[in-house]
XYZ file of C-alpha atoms in Angstrom:
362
model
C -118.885 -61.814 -53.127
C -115.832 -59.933 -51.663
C -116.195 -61.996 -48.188
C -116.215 -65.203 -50.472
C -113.342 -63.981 -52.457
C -111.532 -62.835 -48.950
C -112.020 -66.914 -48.116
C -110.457 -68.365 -50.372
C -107.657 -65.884 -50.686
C -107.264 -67.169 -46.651
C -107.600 -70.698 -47.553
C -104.744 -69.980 -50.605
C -102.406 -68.477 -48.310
C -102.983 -71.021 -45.288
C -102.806 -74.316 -47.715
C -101.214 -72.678 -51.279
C -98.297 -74.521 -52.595
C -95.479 -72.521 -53.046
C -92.377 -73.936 -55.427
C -88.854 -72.577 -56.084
C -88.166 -72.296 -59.566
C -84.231 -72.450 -59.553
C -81.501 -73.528 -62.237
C -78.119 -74.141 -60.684
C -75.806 -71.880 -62.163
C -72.355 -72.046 -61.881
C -71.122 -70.546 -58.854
C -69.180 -67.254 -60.600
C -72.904 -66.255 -62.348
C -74.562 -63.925 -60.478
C -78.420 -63.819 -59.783
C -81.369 -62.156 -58.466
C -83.985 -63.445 -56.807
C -87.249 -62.594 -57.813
C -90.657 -63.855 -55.780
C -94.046 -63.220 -56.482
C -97.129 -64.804 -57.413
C -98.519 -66.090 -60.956
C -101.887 -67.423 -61.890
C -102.165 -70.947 -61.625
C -102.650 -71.480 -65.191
C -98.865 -70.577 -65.621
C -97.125 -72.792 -63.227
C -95.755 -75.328 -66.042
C -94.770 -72.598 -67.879
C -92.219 -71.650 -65.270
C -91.753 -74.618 -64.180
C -90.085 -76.131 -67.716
C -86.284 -76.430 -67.939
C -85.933 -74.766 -70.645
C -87.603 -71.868 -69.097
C -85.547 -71.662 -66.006
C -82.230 -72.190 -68.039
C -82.944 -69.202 -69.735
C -84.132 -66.866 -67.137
C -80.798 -68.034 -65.190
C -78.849 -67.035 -67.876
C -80.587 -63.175 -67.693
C -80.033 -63.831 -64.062
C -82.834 -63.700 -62.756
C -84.228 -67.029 -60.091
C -87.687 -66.773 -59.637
C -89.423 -67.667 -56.572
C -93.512 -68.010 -57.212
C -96.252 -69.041 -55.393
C -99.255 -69.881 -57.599
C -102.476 -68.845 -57.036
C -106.059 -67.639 -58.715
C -105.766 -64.676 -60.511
C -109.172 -63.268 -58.702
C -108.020 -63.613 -55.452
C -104.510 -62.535 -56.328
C -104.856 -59.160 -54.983
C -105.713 -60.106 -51.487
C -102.932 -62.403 -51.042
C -100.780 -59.319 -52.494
C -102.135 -56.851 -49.762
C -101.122 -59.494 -47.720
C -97.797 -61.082 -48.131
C -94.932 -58.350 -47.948
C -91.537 -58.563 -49.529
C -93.037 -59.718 -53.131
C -91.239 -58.234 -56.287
C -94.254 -58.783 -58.662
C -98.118 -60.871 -59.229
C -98.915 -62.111 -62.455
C -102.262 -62.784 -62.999
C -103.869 -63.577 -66.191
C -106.088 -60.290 -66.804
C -106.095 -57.118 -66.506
C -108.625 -56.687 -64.257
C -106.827 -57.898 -60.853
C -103.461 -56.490 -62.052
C -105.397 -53.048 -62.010
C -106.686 -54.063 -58.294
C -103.276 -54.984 -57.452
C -101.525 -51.459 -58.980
C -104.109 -49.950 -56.546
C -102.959 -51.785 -53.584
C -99.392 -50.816 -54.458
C -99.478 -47.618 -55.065
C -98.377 -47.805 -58.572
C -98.539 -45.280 -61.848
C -96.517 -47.115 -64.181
C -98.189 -49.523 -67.150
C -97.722 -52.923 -65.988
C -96.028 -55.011 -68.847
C -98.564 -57.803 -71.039
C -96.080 -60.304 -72.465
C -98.176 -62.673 -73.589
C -102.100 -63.563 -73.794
C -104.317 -66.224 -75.038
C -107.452 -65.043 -76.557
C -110.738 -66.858 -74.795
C -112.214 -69.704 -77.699
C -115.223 -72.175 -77.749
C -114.237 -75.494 -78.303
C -117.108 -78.046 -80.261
C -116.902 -80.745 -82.657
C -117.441 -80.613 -86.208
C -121.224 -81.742 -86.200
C -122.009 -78.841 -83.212
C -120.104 -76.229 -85.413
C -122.244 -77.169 -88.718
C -125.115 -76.832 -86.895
C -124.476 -73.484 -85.533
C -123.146 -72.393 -89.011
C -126.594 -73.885 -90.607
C -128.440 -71.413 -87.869
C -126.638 -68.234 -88.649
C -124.694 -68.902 -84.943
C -121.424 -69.685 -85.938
C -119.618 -69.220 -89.543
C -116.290 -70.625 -91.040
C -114.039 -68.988 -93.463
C -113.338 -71.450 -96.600
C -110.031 -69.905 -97.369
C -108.543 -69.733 -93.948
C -110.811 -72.357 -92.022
C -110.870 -70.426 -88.830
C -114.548 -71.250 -87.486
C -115.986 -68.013 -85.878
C -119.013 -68.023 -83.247
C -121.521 -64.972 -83.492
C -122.103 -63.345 -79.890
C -124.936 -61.255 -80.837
C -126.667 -63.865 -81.896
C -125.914 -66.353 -78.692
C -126.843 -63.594 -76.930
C -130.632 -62.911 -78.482
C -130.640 -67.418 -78.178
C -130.189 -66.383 -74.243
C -132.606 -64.168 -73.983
C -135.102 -66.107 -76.441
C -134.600 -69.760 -74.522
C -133.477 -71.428 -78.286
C -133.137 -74.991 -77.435
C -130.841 -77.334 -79.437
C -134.169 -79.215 -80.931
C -135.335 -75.895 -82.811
C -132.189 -75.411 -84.661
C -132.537 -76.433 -88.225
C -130.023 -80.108 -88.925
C -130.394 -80.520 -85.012
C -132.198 -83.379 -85.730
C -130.040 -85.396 -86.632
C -127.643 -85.171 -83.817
C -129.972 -86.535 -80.790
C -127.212 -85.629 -78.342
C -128.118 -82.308 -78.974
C -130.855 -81.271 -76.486
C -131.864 -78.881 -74.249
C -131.389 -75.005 -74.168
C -128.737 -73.752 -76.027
C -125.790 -72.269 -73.541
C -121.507 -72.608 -73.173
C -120.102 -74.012 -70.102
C -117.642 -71.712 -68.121
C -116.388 -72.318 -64.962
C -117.159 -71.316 -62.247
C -116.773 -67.002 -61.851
C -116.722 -66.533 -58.285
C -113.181 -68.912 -58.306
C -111.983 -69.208 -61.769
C -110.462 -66.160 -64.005
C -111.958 -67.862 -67.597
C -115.616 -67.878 -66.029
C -115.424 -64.304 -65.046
C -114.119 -63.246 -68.397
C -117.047 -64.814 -70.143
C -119.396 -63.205 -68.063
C -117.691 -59.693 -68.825
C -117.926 -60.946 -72.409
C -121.511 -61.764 -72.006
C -122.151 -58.175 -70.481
C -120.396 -56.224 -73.014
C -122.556 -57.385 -75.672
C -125.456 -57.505 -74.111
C -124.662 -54.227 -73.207
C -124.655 -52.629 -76.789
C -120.712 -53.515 -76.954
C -120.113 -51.180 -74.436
C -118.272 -51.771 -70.921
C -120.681 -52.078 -68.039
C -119.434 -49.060 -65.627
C -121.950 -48.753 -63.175
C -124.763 -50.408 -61.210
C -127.233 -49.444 -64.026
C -125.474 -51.257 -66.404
C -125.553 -53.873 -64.128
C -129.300 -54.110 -63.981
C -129.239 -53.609 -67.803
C -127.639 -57.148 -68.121
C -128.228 -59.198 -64.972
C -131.324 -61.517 -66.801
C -129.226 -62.746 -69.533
C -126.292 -63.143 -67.228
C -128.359 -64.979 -64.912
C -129.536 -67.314 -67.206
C -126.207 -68.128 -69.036
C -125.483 -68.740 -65.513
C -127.903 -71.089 -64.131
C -128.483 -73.328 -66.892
C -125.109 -74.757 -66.555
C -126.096 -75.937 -62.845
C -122.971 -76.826 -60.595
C -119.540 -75.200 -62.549
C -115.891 -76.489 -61.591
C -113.259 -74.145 -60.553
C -110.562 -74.733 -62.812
C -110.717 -74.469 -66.881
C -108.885 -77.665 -67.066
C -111.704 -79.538 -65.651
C -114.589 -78.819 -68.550
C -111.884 -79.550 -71.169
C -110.813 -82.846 -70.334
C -114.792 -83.456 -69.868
C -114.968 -81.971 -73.340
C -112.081 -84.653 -74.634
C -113.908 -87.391 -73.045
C -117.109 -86.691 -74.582
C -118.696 -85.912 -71.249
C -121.428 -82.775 -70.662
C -122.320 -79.989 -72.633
C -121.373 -79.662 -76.721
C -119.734 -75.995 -76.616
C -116.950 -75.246 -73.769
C -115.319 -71.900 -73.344
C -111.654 -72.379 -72.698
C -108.055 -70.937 -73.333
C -106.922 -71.040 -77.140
C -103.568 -71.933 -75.322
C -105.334 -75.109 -74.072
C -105.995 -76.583 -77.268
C -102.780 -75.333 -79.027
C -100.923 -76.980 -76.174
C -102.676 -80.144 -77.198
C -101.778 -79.781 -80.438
C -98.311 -78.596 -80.232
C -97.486 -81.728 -77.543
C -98.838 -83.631 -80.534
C -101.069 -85.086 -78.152
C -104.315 -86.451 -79.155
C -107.549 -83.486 -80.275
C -110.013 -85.929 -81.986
C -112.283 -84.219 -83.754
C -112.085 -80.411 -82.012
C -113.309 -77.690 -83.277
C -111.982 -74.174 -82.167
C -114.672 -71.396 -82.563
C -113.413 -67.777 -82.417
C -116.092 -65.424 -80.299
C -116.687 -62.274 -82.969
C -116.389 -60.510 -80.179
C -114.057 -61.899 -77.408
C -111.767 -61.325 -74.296
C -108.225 -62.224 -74.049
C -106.497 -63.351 -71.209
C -104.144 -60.686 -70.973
C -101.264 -62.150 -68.631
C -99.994 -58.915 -67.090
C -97.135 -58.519 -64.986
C -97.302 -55.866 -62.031
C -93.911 -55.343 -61.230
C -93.326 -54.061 -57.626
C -89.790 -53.870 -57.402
C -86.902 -53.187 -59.926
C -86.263 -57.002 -59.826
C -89.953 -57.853 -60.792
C -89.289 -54.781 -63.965
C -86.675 -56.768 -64.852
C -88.525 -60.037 -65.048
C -91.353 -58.384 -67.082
C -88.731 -57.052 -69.249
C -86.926 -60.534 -70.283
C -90.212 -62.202 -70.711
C -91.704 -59.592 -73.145
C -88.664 -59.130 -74.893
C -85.865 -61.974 -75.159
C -86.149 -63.925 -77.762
C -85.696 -67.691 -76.460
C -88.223 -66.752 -73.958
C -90.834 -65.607 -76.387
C -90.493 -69.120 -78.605
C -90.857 -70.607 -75.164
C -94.064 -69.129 -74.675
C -95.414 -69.912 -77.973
C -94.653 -73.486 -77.563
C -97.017 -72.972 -74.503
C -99.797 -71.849 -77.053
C -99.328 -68.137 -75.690
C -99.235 -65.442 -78.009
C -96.169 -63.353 -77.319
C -97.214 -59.992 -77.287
C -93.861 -58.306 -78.762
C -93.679 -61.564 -81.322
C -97.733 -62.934 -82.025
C -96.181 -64.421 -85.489
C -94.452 -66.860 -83.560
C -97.191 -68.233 -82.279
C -98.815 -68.232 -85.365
C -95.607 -70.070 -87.339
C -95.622 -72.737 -84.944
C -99.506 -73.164 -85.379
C -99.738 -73.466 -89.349
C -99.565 -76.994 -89.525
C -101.463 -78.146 -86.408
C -105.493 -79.133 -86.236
C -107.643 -77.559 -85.051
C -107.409 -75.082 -87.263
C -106.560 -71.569 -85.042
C -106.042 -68.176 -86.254
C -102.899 -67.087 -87.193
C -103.569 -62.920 -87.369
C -106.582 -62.123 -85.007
C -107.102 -59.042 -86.563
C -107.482 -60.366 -90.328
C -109.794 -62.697 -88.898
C -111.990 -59.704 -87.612
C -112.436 -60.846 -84.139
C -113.313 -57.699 -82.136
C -111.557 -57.284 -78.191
C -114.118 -56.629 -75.751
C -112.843 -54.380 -73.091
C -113.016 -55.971 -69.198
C -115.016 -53.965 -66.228
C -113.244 -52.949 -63.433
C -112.474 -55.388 -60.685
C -115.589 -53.657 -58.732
C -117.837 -53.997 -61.656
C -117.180 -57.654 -62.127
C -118.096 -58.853 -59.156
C -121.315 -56.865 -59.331
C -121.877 -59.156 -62.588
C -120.812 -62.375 -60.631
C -123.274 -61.233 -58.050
C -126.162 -60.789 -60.518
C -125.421 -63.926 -62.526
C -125.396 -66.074 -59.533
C -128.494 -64.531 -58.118
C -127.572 -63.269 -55.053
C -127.547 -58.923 -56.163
């Protein structure tokens, strides 16, 4: 897997697109320019107006290149002169630390917890089979991992679960589409997921872990069949009504939808008990790139910017939540009260020993 990831890190930094993200200042402001890379996932983020206004005005002009967050550390090694990467886990911003020669805790201003998106029907019938449960006072829907988990292992099909019936979409062997986790940073998180609690809700460390959890990774794996590379891609199937009933995607996906007031039908948003976030961490490199890490965790326009993105700002999660209190789907406003556990991500090394097993080829 590290040759494949070493390929398309080649193919990112032969074809990538790169973008200036620049606000014309008046000419007595001063500014610094910062360049790095970001995930991919964050490029209209910093791309927005409003964005760039406001980073101009803490002087900073940011020059990005965007990228996959797992194959954001080779392009690092590669590319000199960068002031920061930005990836959207922890688990490459460790890899990258490593390859810079850095001791000091990269910055996490924002995240977006990882969410399976159904319809109403789906959820009811998951809630009727003890998979899935929703709160009556809040109506956050949550989905139970330990039991997903044992319907892995056990092959439950759709048909055996009780009110299934009556949905004849429903068919087949119960399983979430991801994308795909050699390429995409929300299919490798659901495999760590997937490990940690198969793995007695501990973090698999070493190759016997590994062995402990490669069947059920495996066949989470293959029944999905050919994955796309990018989250966006099984969510718009998802709005279209195309492929399989329960997608795992960004919670900032669907609260985008919903805060753009743009059309959610009939979604569902299902918490994971136990679940990863996408823990958009800054590795600064420079004093510049410190800077940048500093405004976004900490100014105050910026942090309502990134809430209107659906992120949850790490110094300010309430904003996310006060924008969210009128929207549907219904999302939770206080992760905590809403007892969904944070499982805690392998190393870089370890995860692609998962990838390997769940794909077969380890």
């Amino acid at each position: 897997m590290r040759r494949a990831l070493g390929v398309v890190a080649a193919l990112v930094l032969l074809g990538g697109v790169g973008y200036a993200l620049i606000d014309h200042n008046g000419p007595d402001t001063k500014t610094v320019t910062v360049t790095g890379l970001i995930g991919s996932e964050k490029r209209a983020f910093f791309e927005n107006d409003e964005v760039k206004a406001e980073l101009a005005k803490q002087g900073l002009l940011v020059r990005a290149d965007s990228t996959g967050s797992w194959t954001m550390s080779d392009q690092a090694a590669k590319t000199p002169g960068l002031d920061f990467a930005f990836p959207a886990s922890a688990a490459p911003a460790r890899e990258i630390q490593r390859i810079w020669k850095l001791q000091d805790s990269p910055l996490v201003p924002f995240y977006s917890p990882l969410v399976i998106v159904a319809h109403p029907s789906v959820a009811e019938v998951l809630q009727d089979n003890k998979l899935a449960e929703l709160d009556p006072v809040s109506g956050v829907w949550t989905f139970r991992m330990d039991e997903y988990v044992n319907a892995l292992k056990g092959g439950r099909r759709w048909e055996g679960l009780s009110g299934a019936d009556k949905h004849p979409e429903l068919s087949g062997q119960l399983f979430v589409t991801t994308t795909d986790p050699e390429s995409s940073s929300s299919g490798a998180m659901y495999l760590a997921l997937l490990s940690y609690v198969a793995n007695n809700h501990q973090v698999v460390s070493d190759d016997a872990g590994v062995a402990a959890v490669k069947d059920v990774l495996h066949t989470a794996n293959a029944l999905q069949g050919i994955q796309k590379s990018s989250s966006d891609e099984p969510f718009r199937d998802f709005g279209a009504g195309i492929g399989n009933p329960l997608i795992f995607a960004y919670e900032s996906q669907a609260a985008t939808l919903a805060l753009q007031n743009k059309p959610t039908g009939d979604m569902v948003v299902l918490y994971p008990d136990t679940t990863v976030y996408s823990d958009h961490t800054l590795v600064a490199h420079t004093d510049s790139g410190r800077k940048l890490a500093d405004v976004l965790q900490n100014d105050e326009v910026l942090r309502n910017l990134e809430a209107r993105f659906g992120l949850r700002p790490q110094a300010k999660p309430e904003a996310f939540a006060n924008l969210m209190r009128e929207k549907k789907p219904t999302f939770a406003p206080d992760l905590t009260a809403a007892r969904i556990k944070q499982a805690t991500l392998p190393s870089l090394d370890n995860l692609q020993k998962l990838t390997a097993a769940a794909k077969g080829t380890k």
